[in-house]
Short mmCIF file of C-alpha atoms in Angstrom, two decimals:
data_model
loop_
_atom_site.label_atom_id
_atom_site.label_comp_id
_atom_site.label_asym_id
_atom_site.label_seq_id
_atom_site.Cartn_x
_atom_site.Cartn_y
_atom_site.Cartn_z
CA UNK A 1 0.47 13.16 76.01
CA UNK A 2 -0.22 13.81 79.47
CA UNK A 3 -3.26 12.52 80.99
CA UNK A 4 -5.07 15.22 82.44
CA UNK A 5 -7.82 14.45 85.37
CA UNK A 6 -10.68 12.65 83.25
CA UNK A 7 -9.12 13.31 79.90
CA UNK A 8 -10.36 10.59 77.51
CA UNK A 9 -7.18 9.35 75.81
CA UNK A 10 -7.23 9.74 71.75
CA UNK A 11 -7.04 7.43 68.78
CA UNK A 12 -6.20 8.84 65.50
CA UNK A 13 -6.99 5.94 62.64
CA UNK A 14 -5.80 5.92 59.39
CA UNK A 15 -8.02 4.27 56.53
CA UNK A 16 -12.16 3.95 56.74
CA UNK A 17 -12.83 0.61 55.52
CA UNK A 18 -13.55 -2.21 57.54
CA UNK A 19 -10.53 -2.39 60.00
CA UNK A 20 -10.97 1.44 60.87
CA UNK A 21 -14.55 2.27 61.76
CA UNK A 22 -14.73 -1.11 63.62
CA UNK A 23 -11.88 0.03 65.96
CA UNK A 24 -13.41 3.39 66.24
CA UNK A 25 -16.57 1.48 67.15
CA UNK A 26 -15.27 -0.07 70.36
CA UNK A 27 -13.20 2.46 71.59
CA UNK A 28 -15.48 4.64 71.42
CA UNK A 29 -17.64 2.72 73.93
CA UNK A 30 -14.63 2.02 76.17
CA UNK A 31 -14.88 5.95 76.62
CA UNK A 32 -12.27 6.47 74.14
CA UNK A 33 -11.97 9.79 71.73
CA UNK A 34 -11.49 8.84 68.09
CA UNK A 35 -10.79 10.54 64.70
CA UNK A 36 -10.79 8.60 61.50
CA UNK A 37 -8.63 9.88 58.45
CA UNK A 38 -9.31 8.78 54.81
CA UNK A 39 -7.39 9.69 51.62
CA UNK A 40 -10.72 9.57 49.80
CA UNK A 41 -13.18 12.04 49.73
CA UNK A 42 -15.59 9.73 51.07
CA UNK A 43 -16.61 5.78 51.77
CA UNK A 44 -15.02 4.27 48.88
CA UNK A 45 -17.77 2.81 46.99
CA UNK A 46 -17.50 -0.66 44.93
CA UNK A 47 -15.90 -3.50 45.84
CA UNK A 48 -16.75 -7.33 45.94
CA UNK A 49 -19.12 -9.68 47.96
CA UNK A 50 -17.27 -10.28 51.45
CA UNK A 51 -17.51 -12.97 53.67
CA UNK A 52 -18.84 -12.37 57.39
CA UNK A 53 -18.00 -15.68 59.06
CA UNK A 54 -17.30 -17.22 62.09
CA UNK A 55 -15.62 -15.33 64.90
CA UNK A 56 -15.87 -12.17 62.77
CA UNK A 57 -19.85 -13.09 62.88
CA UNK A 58 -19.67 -13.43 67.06
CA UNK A 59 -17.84 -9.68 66.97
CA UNK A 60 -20.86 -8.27 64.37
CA UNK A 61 -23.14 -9.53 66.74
CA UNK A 62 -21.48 -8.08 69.80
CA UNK A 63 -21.67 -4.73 68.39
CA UNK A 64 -25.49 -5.24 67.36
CA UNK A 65 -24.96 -5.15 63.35
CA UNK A 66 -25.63 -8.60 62.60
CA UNK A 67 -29.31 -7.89 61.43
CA UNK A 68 -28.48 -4.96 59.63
CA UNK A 69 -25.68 -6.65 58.02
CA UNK A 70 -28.79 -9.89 57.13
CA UNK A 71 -30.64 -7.29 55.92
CA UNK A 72 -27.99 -6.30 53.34
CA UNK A 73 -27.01 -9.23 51.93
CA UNK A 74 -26.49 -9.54 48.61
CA UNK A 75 -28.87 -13.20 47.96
CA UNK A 76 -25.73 -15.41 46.89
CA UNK A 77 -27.36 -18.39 46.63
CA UNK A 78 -24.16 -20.56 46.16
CA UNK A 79 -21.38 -21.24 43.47
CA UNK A 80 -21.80 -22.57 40.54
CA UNK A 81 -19.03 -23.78 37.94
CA UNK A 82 -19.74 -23.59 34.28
CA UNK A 83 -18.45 -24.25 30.80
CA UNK A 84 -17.83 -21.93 27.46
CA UNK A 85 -21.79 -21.88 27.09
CA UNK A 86 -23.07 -21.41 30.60
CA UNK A 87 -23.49 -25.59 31.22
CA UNK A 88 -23.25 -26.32 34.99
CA UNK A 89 -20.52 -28.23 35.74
CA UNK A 90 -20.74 -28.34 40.32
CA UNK A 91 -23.03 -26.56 42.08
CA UNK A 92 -22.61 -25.56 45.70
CA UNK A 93 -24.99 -24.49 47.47
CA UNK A 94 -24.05 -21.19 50.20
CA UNK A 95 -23.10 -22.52 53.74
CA UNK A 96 -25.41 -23.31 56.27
CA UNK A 97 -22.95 -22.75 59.01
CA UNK A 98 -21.00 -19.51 60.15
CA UNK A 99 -17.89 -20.55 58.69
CA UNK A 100 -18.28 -23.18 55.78
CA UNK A 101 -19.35 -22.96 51.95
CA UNK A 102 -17.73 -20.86 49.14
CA UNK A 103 -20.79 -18.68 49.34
CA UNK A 104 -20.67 -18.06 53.29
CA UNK A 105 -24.25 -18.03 54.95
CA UNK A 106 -24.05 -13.98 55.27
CA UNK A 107 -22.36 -12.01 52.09
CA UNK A 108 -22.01 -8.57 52.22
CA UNK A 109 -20.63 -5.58 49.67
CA UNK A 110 -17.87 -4.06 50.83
CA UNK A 111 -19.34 -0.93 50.64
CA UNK A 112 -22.58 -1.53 52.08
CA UNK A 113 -20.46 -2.91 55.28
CA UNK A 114 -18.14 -0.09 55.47
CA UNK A 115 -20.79 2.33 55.34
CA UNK A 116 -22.58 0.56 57.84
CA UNK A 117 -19.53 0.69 59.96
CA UNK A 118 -19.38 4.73 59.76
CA UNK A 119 -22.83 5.27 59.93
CA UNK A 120 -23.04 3.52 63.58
CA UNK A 121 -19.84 5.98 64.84
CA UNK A 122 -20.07 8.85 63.42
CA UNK A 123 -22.11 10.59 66.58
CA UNK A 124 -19.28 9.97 68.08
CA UNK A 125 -16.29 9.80 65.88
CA UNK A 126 -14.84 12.49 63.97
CA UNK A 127 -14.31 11.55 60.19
CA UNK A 128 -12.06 13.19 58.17
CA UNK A 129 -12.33 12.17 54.49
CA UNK A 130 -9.79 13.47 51.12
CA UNK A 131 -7.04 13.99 53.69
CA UNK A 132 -4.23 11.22 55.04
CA UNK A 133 -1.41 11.38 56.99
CA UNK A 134 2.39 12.73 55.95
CA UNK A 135 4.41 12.67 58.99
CA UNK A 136 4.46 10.64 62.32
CA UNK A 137 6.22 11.95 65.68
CA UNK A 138 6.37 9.68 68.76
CA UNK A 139 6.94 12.47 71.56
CA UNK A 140 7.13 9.72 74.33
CA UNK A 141 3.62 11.01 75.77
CA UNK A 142 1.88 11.29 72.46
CA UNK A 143 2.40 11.23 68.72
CA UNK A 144 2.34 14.59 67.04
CA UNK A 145 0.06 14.01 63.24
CA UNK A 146 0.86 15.79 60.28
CA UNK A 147 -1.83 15.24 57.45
CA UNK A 148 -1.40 16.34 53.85
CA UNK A 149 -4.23 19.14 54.53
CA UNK A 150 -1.34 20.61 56.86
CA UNK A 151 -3.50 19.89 59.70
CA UNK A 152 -1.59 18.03 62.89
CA UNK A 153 -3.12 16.88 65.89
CA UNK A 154 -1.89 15.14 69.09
CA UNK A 155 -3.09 11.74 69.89
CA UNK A 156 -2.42 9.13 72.50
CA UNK A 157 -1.91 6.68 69.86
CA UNK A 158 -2.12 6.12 66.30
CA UNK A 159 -3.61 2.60 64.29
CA UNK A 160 -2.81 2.17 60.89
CA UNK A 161 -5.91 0.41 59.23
CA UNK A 162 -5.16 1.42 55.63
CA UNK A 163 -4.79 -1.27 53.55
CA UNK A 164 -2.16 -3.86 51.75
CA UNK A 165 -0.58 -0.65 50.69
CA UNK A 166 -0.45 1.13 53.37
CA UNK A 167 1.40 4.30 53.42
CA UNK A 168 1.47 5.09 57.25
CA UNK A 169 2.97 1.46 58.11
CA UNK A 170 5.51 3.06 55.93
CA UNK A 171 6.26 6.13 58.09
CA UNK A 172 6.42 4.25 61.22
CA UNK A 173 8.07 0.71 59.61
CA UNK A 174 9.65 1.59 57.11
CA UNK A 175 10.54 -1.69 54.82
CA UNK A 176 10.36 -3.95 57.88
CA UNK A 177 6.58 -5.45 56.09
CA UNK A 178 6.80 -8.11 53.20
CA UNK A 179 4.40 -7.94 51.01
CA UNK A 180 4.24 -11.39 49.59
CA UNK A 181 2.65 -11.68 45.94
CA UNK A 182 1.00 -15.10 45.51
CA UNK A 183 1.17 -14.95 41.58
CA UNK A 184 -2.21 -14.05 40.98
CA UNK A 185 -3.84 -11.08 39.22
CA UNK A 186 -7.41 -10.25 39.84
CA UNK A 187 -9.50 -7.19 38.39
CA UNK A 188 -12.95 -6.13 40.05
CA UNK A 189 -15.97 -3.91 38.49
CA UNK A 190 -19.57 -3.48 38.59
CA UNK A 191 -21.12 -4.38 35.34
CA UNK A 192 -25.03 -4.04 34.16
CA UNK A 193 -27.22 -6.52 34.92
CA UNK A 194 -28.61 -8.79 32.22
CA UNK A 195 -31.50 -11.25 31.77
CA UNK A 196 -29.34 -14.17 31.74
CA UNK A 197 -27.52 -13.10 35.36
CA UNK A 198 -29.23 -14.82 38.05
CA UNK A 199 -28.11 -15.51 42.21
CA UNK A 200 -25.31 -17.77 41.50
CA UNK A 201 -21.94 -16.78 42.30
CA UNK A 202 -20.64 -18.25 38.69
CA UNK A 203 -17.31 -19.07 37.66
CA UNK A 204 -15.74 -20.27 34.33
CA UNK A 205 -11.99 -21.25 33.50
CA UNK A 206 -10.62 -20.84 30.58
CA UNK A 207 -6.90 -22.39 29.53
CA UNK A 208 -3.81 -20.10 30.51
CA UNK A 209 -4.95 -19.77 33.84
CA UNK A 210 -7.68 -17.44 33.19
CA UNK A 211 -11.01 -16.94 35.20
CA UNK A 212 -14.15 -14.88 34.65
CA UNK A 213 -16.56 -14.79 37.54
CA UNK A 214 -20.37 -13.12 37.61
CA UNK A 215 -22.00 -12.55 41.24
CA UNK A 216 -24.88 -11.14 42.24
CA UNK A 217 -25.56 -7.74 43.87
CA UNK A 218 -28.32 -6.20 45.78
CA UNK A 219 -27.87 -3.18 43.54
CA UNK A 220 -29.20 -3.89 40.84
CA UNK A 221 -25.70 -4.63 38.84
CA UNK A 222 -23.54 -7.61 38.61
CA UNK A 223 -19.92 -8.29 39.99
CA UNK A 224 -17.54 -9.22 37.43
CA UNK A 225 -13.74 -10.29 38.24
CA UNK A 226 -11.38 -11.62 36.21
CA UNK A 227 -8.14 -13.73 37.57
CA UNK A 228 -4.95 -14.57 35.76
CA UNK A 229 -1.15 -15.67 36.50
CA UNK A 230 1.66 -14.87 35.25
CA UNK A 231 1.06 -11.15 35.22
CA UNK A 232 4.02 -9.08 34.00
CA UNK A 233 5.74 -7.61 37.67
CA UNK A 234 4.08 -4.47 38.66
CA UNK A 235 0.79 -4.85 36.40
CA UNK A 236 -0.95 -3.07 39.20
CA UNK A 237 0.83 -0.19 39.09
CA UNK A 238 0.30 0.64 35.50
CA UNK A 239 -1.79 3.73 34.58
CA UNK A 240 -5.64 2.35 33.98
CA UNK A 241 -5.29 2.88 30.25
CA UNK A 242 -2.29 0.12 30.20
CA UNK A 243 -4.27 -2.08 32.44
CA UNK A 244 -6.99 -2.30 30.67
CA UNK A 245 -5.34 -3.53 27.58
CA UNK A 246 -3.37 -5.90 29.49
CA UNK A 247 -6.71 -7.10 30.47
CA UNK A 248 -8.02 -7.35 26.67
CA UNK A 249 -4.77 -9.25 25.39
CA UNK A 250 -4.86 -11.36 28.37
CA UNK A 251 -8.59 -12.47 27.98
CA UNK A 252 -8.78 -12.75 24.52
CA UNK A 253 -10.92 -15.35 23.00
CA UNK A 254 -11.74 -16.40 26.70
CA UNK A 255 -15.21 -17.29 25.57
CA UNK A 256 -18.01 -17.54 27.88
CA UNK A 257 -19.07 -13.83 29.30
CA UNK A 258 -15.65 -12.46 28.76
CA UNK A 259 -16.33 -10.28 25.93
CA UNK A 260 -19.06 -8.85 27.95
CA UNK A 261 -17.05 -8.08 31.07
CA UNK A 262 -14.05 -6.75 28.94
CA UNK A 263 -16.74 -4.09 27.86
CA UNK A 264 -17.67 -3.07 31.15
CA UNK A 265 -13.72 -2.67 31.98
CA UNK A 266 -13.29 -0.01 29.34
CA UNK A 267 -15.88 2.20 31.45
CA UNK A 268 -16.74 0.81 34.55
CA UNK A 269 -15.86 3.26 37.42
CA UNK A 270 -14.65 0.91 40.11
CA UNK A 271 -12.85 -0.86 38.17
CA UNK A 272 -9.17 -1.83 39.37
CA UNK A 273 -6.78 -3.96 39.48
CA UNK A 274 -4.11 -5.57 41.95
CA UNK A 275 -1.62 -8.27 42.71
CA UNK A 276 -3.09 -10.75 45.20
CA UNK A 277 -0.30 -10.79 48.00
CA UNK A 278 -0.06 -11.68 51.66
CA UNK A 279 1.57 -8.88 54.46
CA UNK A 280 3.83 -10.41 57.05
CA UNK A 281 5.45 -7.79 59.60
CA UNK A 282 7.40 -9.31 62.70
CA UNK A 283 6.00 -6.57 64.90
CA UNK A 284 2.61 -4.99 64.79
CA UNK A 285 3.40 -2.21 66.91
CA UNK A 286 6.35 -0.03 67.81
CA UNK A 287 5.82 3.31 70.20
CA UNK A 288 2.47 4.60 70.44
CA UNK A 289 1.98 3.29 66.55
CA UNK A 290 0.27 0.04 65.70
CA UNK A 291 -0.89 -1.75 62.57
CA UNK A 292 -4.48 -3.48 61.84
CA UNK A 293 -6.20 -5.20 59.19
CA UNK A 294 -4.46 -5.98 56.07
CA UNK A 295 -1.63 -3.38 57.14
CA UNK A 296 -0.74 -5.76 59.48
CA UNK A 297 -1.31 -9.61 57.90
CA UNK A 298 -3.48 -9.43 54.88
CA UNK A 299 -4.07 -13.19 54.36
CA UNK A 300 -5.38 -12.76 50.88
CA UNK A 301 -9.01 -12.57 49.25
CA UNK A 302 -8.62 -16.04 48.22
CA UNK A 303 -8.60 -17.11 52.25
CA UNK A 304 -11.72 -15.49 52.50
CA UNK A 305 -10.48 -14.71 55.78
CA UNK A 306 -9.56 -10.33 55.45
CA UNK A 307 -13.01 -9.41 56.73
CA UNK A 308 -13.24 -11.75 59.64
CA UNK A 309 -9.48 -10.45 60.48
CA UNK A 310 -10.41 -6.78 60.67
CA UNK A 311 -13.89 -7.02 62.64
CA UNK A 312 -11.96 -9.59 65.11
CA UNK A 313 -8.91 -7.45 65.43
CA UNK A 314 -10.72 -4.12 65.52
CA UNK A 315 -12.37 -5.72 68.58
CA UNK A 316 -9.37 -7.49 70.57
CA UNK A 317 -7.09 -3.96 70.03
CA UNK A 318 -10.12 -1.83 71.42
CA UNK A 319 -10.71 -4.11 73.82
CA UNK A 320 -6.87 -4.37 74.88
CA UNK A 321 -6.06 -0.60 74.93
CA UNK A 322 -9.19 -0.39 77.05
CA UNK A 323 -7.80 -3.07 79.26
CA UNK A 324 -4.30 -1.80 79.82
CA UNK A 325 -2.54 1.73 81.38
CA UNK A 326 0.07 1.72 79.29
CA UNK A 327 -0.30 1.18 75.46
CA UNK A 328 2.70 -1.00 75.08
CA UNK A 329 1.10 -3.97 77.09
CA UNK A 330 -2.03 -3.39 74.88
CA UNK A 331 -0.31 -3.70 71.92
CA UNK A 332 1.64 -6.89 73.29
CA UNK A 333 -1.50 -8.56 74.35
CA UNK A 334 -3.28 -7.68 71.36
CA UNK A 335 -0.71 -9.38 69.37
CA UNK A 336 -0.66 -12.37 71.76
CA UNK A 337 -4.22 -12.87 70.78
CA UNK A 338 -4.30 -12.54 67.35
CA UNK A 339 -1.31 -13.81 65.44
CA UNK A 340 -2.57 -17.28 66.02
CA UNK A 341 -5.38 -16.51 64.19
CA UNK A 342 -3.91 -15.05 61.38
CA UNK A 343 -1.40 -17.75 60.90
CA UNK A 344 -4.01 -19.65 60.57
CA UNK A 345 -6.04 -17.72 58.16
CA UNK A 346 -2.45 -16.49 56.02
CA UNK A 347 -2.18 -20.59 55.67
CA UNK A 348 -3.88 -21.35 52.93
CA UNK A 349 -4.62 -24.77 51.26
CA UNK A 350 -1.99 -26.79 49.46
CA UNK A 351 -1.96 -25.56 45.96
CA UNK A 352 -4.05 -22.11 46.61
CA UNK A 353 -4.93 -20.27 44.27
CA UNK A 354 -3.13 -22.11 41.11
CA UNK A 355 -5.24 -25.04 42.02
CA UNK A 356 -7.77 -22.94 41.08
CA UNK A 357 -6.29 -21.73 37.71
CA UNK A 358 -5.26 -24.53 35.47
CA UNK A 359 -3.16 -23.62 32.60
CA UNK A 360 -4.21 -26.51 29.76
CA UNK A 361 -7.14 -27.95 28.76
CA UNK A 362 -6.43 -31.21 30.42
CA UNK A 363 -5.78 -29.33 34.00
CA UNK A 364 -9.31 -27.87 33.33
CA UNK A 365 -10.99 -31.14 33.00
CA UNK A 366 -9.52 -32.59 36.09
CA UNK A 367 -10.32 -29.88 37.75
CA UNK A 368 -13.89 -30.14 36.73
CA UNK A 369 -14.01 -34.02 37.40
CA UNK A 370 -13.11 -32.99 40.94
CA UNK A 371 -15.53 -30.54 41.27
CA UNK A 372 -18.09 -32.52 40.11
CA UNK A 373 -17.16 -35.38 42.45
CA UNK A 374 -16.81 -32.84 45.75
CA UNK A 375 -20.34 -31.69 44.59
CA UNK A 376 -21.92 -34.92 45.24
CA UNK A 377 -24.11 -35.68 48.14
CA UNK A 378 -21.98 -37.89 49.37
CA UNK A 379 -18.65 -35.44 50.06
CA UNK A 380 -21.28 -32.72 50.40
CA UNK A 381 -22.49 -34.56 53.50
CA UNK A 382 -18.89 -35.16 54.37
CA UNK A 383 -18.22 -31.29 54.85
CA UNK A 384 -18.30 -28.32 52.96
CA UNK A 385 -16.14 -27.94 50.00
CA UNK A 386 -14.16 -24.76 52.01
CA UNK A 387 -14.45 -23.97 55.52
CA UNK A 388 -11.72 -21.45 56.20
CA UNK A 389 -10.69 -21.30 60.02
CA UNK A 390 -12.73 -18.62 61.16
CA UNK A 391 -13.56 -19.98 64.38
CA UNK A 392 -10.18 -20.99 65.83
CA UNK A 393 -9.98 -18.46 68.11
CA UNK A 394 -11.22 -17.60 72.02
CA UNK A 395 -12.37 -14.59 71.41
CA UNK A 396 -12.01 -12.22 75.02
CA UNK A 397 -15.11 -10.59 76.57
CA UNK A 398 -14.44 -7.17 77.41
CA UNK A 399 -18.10 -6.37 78.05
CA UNK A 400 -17.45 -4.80 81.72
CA UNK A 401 -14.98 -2.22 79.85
CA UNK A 402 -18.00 -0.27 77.94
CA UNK A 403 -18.83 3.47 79.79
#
């Protein structure tokens, strides 16, 4: 597109979750024009506790959330590990520290973030919800946008911020992404709240690989997931009614709360179900296109690491583009910066997340001899049980960019 005198280039951003609106955030106070397009009809609501840690904390506090974000914390208090009748087993209690603990010092709904994130840009970006994109053409000076709605708009560059899944890497990569499943099932929902709920995050095995967990919300409700392996290939793409059965055969005689959430998976309205999986793509850029988020390196929910990815590399792309005259040196640099960091959060732990997931009886009770040994004072003074590497990383200050 041709840069007329004093013409603010354009961003056109696909997906409104974390990644998106955080982009659309900083370029917007670089002087930037941007336009957000989500194939919902609005913020998606439901979704899990997420972790806001270490340099994604630094970025949250750059753009002057971080109290806002305090103030909508869910009150995790920590994790706790129980048996078939609700006996603590390990207890830990949430991180004192911006990057340690299972519970991190600052957890946050999904939704309650994201809508944070759009509330704070939309003055000044234009949202487009129930719409997405069906055709991408690089003209050399701009990419021409076809949406679904039959809308098409010329931008100066388009980021792809939507998702594992995402459909416009697809246009513009084609099958160049590997999505890597790590063998792991896991269904989310929002369940009532009961008397015997309280601010533990709590989690229970159960032989076969099977886990039920209950977390606090500051809704009102409870979060309920359940994790399994050896899914059948493809569970995730079954129609609901399939998955939920799956779900009932899997978790059958479970014990514990199972029964309960099983219940609130026949009706629950969030609920779903995916594969957990890694994305690896040799190149997150190519013309005036570039990926973000989890449509560029998804490292998993069990890194704990997707939030801190998207707020960190919402910031360095803004921040780059801003930086550079020509959009292929900002996409370079931005990748310079952050695939460190996301090697680092994509490497997870020896053994993660079947470590997690013991099959037999006997792999439970290890498990929960080792637990209750890493909950002692003595390893707790050590260093926390899981401290993901959300600090590794020089984060650049682009402060003298903002208009």
């Amino acid at each position: 597109m041709d840069q007329g005198p004093g013409r603010p280039q354009c961003a056109l951003i696909s997906g409104a979750g974390i990644a998106g609106p955080a982009l659309a955030h900083w370029l917007t106070r670089y002087g930037w024009e941007t336009v957000v397009v989500e194939r919902a009809a609005s913020v998606r609501p439901g979704g899990q506790n997420i972790d806001v840690r270490g340099a994604g904390r630094e970025v949250t506090r750059r753009m002057g959330l971080e109290q806002a974000i305090r103030d909508a914390t869910t009150g995790e208090v920590g994790t706790r590990f129980v048996t078939s009748d609700g006996g603590a087993i390990a207890e830990f209690p949430a991180g004192t520290s911006q990057s340690g603990g299972t519970t991190a010092e600052v957890e946050i709904l999904r939704e309650d973030l994201a809508n944070l994130l759009v509330e704070q840009t939309r003055d000044r970006t234009e949202y487009v919800f129930d719409d997405h994109i069906v055709a991408l053409s690089d003209e050399g000076g701009h990419v021409r946008v076809a949406l679904a709605s039959g809308a098409e708009r010329d931008v100066d560059v388009v980021v792809a911020a939507d998702g594992l899944h995402s459909a416009t890497r697809g246009l513009v990569f084609g099958p160049t992404a590997t999505i890597s499943p790590l063998g792991l099932q896991m269904a989310w929902l929002t369940i009532d709240r009961t008397d015997t709920d309280d601010q533990w995050w709590r989690w229970y095995n159960a032989p076969g690989g099977r886990v039920v967990t209950l977390r606090p919300d500051n809704a009102g409700t409870t979060r309920a997931a359940l994790s399994f392996r050896d899914a059948p290939e493809g569970a995730e793409l079954l129609p609901r009614d399939q998955q939920r059965q799956l779900l009932e055969d899997v978790f059958a005689g479970a014990g514990w709360q199972t029964e309960r959430v099983l219940a609130g998976v026949r009706d629950a309205p969030d609920f779903y179900l995916e594969a957990v999986a890694q994305v690896h793509v040799p190149q997150w850029s190519r013309g005036r296109v570039a990926l973000l988020g989890d449509a560029a390196s998804a490292p998993s929910p069990v890194s704990g690491m997707g939030t801190s990815l998207a707020l960190v590399g919402a910031y360095v792309l803004a921040g780059e583009l801003a930086s550079h005259v020509h959009h292929v040196d900002a996409f370079r640099a931005y990748e310079r910066v952050m695939r460190p960091y996301v090697e680092q959060a994509q490497k997870l732990p020896p053994g993660v997340p079947w470590i997690a997931h013991p099959r037999t009886g006997a792999g439970i009770a290890a498990m929960r001899t080792a637990l209750r040994l890493a909950s002692s004072r003595v390893v707790q003074r050590a260093g926390d049980l899981y401290s993901p590497p959300a600090d590794r990383i020089e984060l650049p200050d682009y402060a003298h960019l903002e208009t």
